[in-house]
């Protein structure tokens, strides 16, 4: 292969990569999904803005999800340890409220658990749950801005890495 042909092929590949990158960067993104109405097990609505001023870990979970159940004891411990510094866990159950209540009677938690309507999974996806999997967690800073997203088990060390700089 001649040197000129090699340069021409390389230039064409670079041009194609540039065009594809430009298309990828300018692809319209779906409109943000607004926060759905989230209701506590007591039936009262609780928007996430209720915890503005705190570092909030929002955890999407379900009673039928073994990894969700596995991570909850660490959340309970961290809520107890760091609430005085401004950490607040909020569970959002993607489940039947009756099942959630029954589960929490057997396995109580020390943070609010909310349920929403059918739009909650799309909202979680919009927050970064690219796999539409559970568990899924996001960390919000004290101003309510999302600073971290975690698909899968959010282990104690990972939570601490994400929240400690925000608590100082």
mmCIF file with all atom_site columns, N, CA and C in Angstrom, residues 100-125:
data_model
loop_
_atom_site.group_PDB
_atom_site.id
_atom_site.type_symbol
_atom_site.label_atom_id
_atom_site.label_alt_id
_atom_site.label_comp_id
_atom_site.label_asym_id
_atom_site.label_entity_id
_atom_site.label_seq_id
_atom_site.pdbx_PDB_ins_code
_atom_site.Cartn_x
_atom_site.Cartn_y
_atom_site.Cartn_z
_atom_site.occupancy
_atom_site.B_iso_or_equiv
_atom_site.pdbx_formal_charge
_atom_site.auth_seq_id
_atom_site.auth_comp_id
_atom_site.auth_asym_id
_atom_site.auth_atom_id
_atom_site.pdbx_PDB_model_num
ATOM 1  N N  . UNK A 1 100 ? -44.775 -3.205 50.649 1.00 0.00 ? 100 UNK A N  1
ATOM 2  C CA . UNK A 1 100 ? -43.741 -2.381 51.285 1.00 0.00 ? 100 UNK A CA 1
ATOM 3  C C  . UNK A 1 100 ? -44.009 -2.281 52.777 1.00 0.00 ? 100 UNK A C  1
ATOM 4  N N  . UNK A 1 101 ? -45.242 -1.991 53.152 1.00 0.00 ? 101 UNK A N  1
ATOM 5  C CA . UNK A 1 101 ? -45.580 -1.896 54.574 1.00 0.00 ? 101 UNK A CA 1
ATOM 6  C C  . UNK A 1 101 ? -45.294 -3.203 55.297 1.00 0.00 ? 101 UNK A C  1
ATOM 7  N N  . UNK A 1 102 ? -45.680 -4.316 54.692 1.00 0.00 ? 102 UNK A N  1
ATOM 8  C CA . UNK A 1 102 ? -45.440 -5.622 55.319 1.00 0.00 ? 102 UNK A CA 1
ATOM 9  C C  . UNK A 1 102 ? -43.947 -5.881 55.465 1.00 0.00 ? 102 UNK A C  1
ATOM 10 N N  . UNK A 1 103 ? -43.181 -5.559 54.443 1.00 0.00 ? 103 UNK A N  1
ATOM 11 C CA . UNK A 1 103 ? -41.729 -5.767 54.506 1.00 0.00 ? 103 UNK A CA 1
ATOM 12 C C  . UNK A 1 103 ? -41.105 -4.902 55.610 1.00 0.00 ? 103 UNK A C  1
ATOM 13 N N  . UNK A 1 104 ? -41.515 -3.652 55.682 1.00 0.00 ? 104 UNK A N  1
ATOM 14 C CA . UNK A 1 104 ? -40.924 -2.737 56.662 1.00 0.00 ? 104 UNK A CA 1
ATOM 15 C C  . UNK A 1 104 ? -41.345 -3.067 58.094 1.00 0.00 ? 104 UNK A C  1
ATOM 16 N N  . UNK A 1 105 ? -42.472 -3.739 58.270 1.00 0.00 ? 105 UNK A N  1
ATOM 17 C CA . UNK A 1 105 ? -42.833 -4.208 59.619 1.00 0.00 ? 105 UNK A CA 1
ATOM 18 C C  . UNK A 1 105 ? -41.827 -5.259 60.081 1.00 0.00 ? 105 UNK A C  1
ATOM 19 N N  . UNK A 1 106 ? -41.379 -6.103 59.155 1.00 0.00 ? 106 UNK A N  1
ATOM 20 C CA . UNK A 1 106 ? -40.411 -7.154 59.501 1.00 0.00 ? 106 UNK A CA 1
ATOM 21 C C  . UNK A 1 106 ? -38.975 -6.624 59.520 1.00 0.00 ? 106 UNK A C  1
ATOM 22 N N  . UNK A 1 107 ? -38.698 -5.597 58.699 1.00 0.00 ? 107 UNK A N  1
ATOM 23 C CA . UNK A 1 107 ? -37.342 -5.056 58.554 1.00 0.00 ? 107 UNK A CA 1
ATOM 24 C C  . UNK A 1 107 ? -37.427 -3.523 58.595 1.00 0.00 ? 107 UNK A C  1
ATOM 25 N N  . UNK A 1 108 ? -37.607 -2.951 59.776 1.00 0.00 ? 108 UNK A N  1
ATOM 26 C CA . UNK A 1 108 ? -37.795 -1.506 59.849 1.00 0.00 ? 108 UNK A CA 1
ATOM 27 C C  . UNK A 1 108 ? -36.537 -0.737 59.443 1.00 0.00 ? 108 UNK A C  1
ATOM 28 N N  . UNK A 1 109 ? -36.748 0.455  58.923 1.00 0.00 ? 109 UNK A N  1
ATOM 29 C CA . UNK A 1 109 ? -35.658 1.364  58.577 1.00 0.00 ? 109 UNK A CA 1
ATOM 30 C C  . UNK A 1 109 ? -35.879 2.683  59.310 1.00 0.00 ? 109 UNK A C  1
ATOM 31 N N  . UNK A 1 110 ? -34.828 3.464  59.428 1.00 0.00 ? 110 UNK A N  1
ATOM 32 C CA . UNK A 1 110 ? -34.886 4.723  60.167 1.00 0.00 ? 110 UNK A CA 1
ATOM 33 C C  . UNK A 1 110 ? -34.884 5.937  59.240 1.00 0.00 ? 110 UNK A C  1
ATOM 34 N N  . UNK A 1 111 ? -35.368 5.738  58.033 1.00 0.00 ? 111 UNK A N  1
ATOM 35 C CA . UNK A 1 111 ? -35.465 6.828  57.059 1.00 0.00 ? 111 UNK A CA 1
ATOM 36 C C  . UNK A 1 111 ? -36.793 6.696  56.324 1.00 0.00 ? 111 UNK A C  1
ATOM 37 N N  . UNK A 1 112 ? -37.256 7.793  55.725 1.00 0.00 ? 112 UNK A N  1
ATOM 38 C CA . UNK A 1 112 ? -38.551 7.739  55.046 1.00 0.00 ? 112 UNK A CA 1
ATOM 39 C C  . UNK A 1 112 ? -38.528 6.825  53.822 1.00 0.00 ? 112 UNK A C  1
ATOM 40 N N  . UNK A 1 113 ? -39.622 6.136  53.626 1.00 0.00 ? 113 UNK A N  1
ATOM 41 C CA . UNK A 1 113 ? -39.823 5.311  52.430 1.00 0.00 ? 113 UNK A CA 1
ATOM 42 C C  . UNK A 1 113 ? -41.077 5.838  51.746 1.00 0.00 ? 113 UNK A C  1
ATOM 43 N N  . UNK A 1 114 ? -40.926 6.141  50.470 1.00 0.00 ? 114 UNK A N  1
ATOM 44 C CA . UNK A 1 114 ? -42.007 6.699  49.673 1.00 0.00 ? 114 UNK A CA 1
ATOM 45 C C  . UNK A 1 114 ? -42.337 5.754  48.533 1.00 0.00 ? 114 UNK A C  1
ATOM 46 N N  . UNK A 1 115 ? -43.510 5.890  47.989 1.00 0.00 ? 115 UNK A N  1
ATOM 47 C CA . UNK A 1 115 ? -43.904 5.161  46.783 1.00 0.00 ? 115 UNK A CA 1
ATOM 48 C C  . UNK A 1 115 ? -44.455 6.184  45.791 1.00 0.00 ? 115 UNK A C  1
ATOM 49 N N  . UNK A 1 116 ? -44.380 5.835  44.538 1.00 0.00 ? 116 UNK A N  1
ATOM 50 C CA . UNK A 1 116 ? -44.877 6.735  43.500 1.00 0.00 ? 116 UNK A CA 1
ATOM 51 C C  . UNK A 1 116 ? -45.740 5.979  42.518 1.00 0.00 ? 116 UNK A C  1
ATOM 52 N N  . UNK A 1 117 ? -46.085 6.672  41.465 1.00 0.00 ? 117 UNK A N  1
ATOM 53 C CA . UNK A 1 117 ? -46.935 6.054  40.454 1.00 0.00 ? 117 UNK A CA 1
ATOM 54 C C  . UNK A 1 117 ? -46.077 5.359  39.389 1.00 0.00 ? 117 UNK A C  1
ATOM 55 N N  . UNK A 1 118 ? -46.699 5.012  38.295 1.00 0.00 ? 118 UNK A N  1
ATOM 56 C CA . UNK A 1 118 ? -46.023 4.259  37.233 1.00 0.00 ? 118 UNK A CA 1
ATOM 57 C C  . UNK A 1 118 ? -44.922 5.052  36.535 1.00 0.00 ? 118 UNK A C  1
ATOM 58 N N  . UNK A 1 119 ? -44.841 6.371  36.777 1.00 0.00 ? 119 UNK A N  1
ATOM 59 C CA . UNK A 1 119 ? -43.804 7.173  36.132 1.00 0.00 ? 119 UNK A CA 1
ATOM 60 C C  . UNK A 1 119 ? -42.466 7.121  36.882 1.00 0.00 ? 119 UNK A C  1
ATOM 61 N N  . UNK A 1 120 ? -42.424 6.514  38.052 1.00 0.00 ? 120 UNK A N  1
ATOM 62 C CA . UNK A 1 120 ? -41.188 6.482  38.835 1.00 0.00 ? 120 UNK A CA 1
ATOM 63 C C  . UNK A 1 120 ? -40.041 5.782  38.095 1.00 0.00 ? 120 UNK A C  1
ATOM 64 N N  . UNK A 1 121 ? -40.246 4.626  37.454 1.00 0.00 ? 121 UNK A N  1
ATOM 65 C CA . UNK A 1 121 ? -39.121 4.013  36.735 1.00 0.00 ? 121 UNK A CA 1
ATOM 66 C C  . UNK A 1 121 ? -38.545 4.909  35.633 1.00 0.00 ? 121 UNK A C  1
ATOM 67 N N  . UNK A 1 122 ? -39.396 5.610  34.894 1.00 0.00 ? 122 UNK A N  1
ATOM 68 C CA . UNK A 1 122 ? -38.897 6.521  33.852 1.00 0.00 ? 122 UNK A CA 1
ATOM 69 C C  . UNK A 1 122 ? -38.126 7.671  34.474 1.00 0.00 ? 122 UNK A C  1
ATOM 70 N N  . UNK A 1 123 ? -38.580 8.150  35.613 1.00 0.00 ? 123 UNK A N  1
ATOM 71 C CA . UNK A 1 123 ? -37.871 9.217  36.327 1.00 0.00 ? 123 UNK A CA 1
ATOM 72 C C  . UNK A 1 123 ? -36.496 8.727  36.769 1.00 0.00 ? 123 UNK A C  1
ATOM 73 N N  . UNK A 1 124 ? -36.429 7.504  37.314 1.00 0.00 ? 124 UNK A N  1
ATOM 74 C CA . UNK A 1 124 ? -35.137 6.929  37.717 1.00 0.00 ? 124 UNK A CA 1
ATOM 75 C C  . UNK A 1 124 ? -34.216 6.788  36.503 1.00 0.00 ? 124 UNK A C  1
ATOM 76 N N  . UNK A 1 125 ? -34.762 6.343  35.389 1.00 0.00 ? 125 UNK A N  1
ATOM 77 C CA . UNK A 1 125 ? -33.963 6.230  34.165 1.00 0.00 ? 125 UNK A CA 1
ATOM 78 C C  . UNK A 1 125 ? -33.413 7.596  33.767 1.00 0.00 ? 125 UNK A C  1
#
